[in-house]
Coordinates of C-alpha atoms in Angstrom, one line a residue:
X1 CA 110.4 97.1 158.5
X2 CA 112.8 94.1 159.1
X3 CA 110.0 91.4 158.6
X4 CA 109.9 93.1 155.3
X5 CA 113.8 93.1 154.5
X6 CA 113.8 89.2 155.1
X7 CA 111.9 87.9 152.2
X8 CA 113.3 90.9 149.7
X9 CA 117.0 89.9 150.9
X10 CA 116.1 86.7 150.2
X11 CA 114.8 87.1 147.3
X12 CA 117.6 88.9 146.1
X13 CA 119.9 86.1 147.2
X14 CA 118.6 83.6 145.2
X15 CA 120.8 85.4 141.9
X16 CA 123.6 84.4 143.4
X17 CA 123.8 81.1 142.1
X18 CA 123.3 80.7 138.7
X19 CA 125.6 83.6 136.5
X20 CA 123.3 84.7 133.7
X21 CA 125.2 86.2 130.6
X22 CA 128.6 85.5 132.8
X23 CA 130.0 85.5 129.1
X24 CA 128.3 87.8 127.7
X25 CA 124.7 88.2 125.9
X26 CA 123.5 85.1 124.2
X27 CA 121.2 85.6 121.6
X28 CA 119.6 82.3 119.9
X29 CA 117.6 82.4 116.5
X30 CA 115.0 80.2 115.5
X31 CA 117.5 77.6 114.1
X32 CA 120.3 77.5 116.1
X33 CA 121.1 74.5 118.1
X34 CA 122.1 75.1 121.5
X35 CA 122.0 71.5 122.9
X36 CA 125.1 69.8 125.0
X37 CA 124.9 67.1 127.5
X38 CA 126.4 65.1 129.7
X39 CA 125.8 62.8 132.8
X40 CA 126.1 63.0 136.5
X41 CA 128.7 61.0 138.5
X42 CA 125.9 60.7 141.3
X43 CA 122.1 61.3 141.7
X44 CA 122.0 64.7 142.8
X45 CA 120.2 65.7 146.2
X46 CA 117.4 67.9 146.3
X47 CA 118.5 71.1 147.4
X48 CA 122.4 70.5 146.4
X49 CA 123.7 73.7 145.2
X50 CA 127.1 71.2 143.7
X51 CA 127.0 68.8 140.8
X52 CA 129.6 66.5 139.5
X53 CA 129.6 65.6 135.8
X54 CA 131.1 63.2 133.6
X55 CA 132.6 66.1 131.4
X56 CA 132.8 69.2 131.2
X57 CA 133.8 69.8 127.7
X58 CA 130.4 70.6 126.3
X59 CA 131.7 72.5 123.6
X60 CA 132.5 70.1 121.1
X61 CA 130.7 72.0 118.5
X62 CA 131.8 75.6 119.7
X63 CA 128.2 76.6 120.1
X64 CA 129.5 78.5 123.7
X65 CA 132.6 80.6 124.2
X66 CA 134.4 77.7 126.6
X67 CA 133.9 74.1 128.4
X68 CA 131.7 74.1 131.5
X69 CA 132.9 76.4 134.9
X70 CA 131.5 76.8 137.8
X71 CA 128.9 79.4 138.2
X72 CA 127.6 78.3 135.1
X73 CA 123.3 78.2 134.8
X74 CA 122.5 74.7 133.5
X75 CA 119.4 73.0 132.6
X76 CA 119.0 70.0 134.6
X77 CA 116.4 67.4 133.7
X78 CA 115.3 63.6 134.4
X79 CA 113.8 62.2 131.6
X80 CA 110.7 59.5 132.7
X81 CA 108.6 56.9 131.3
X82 CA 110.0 57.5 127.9
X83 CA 110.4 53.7 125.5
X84 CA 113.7 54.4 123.3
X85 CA 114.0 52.8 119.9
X86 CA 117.7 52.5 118.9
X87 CA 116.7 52.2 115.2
X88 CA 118.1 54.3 112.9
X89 CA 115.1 56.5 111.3
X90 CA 115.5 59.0 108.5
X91 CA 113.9 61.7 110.5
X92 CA 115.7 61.7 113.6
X93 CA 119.0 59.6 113.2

């Protein structure tokens, strides 16, 4: 019985993290924009449960109901191999 606890309490511990809907239900249609970013002060480790960001005022287009907190879920991701073109293109700015 306790070999089986371990994994299911761990399992269960994993939600402790990230606060899903910690401001309420967010519901996204086809067209709506939800993209904000920012950078990281410092690479972050693997395993790290702690960040530290350039800014948190992610909001400037009021798409969420406040700036970055703690607790919040985020999207991390590191972008590779990619050639950028800093041309101005009537497609995509």
């Amino acid at each position: 019985m306790r070999i089986a606890f371990i994994p299911l309490f761990c399992l269960f511990a994993l939600g402790i993290y990230g606060q899903r809907e910690k401001d309420g239900a967010k519901s996204v249609t086809g067209t709506e924009v939800v993209n904000e970013y920012t950078t990281l002060t410092a690479d972050a480790t693997a395993g790290s449960t702690v960040i530290t960001v350039s800014s948190n005022n992610l909001n400037a287009n009021g798409r969420f109901s406040g700036a970055l907190e703690p607790g919040d879920l985020v999207l991390l991701i590191q972008i590779q191999g990619a050639t950028i073109n800093g041309q101005l293109h009537p497609t995509f700015g």
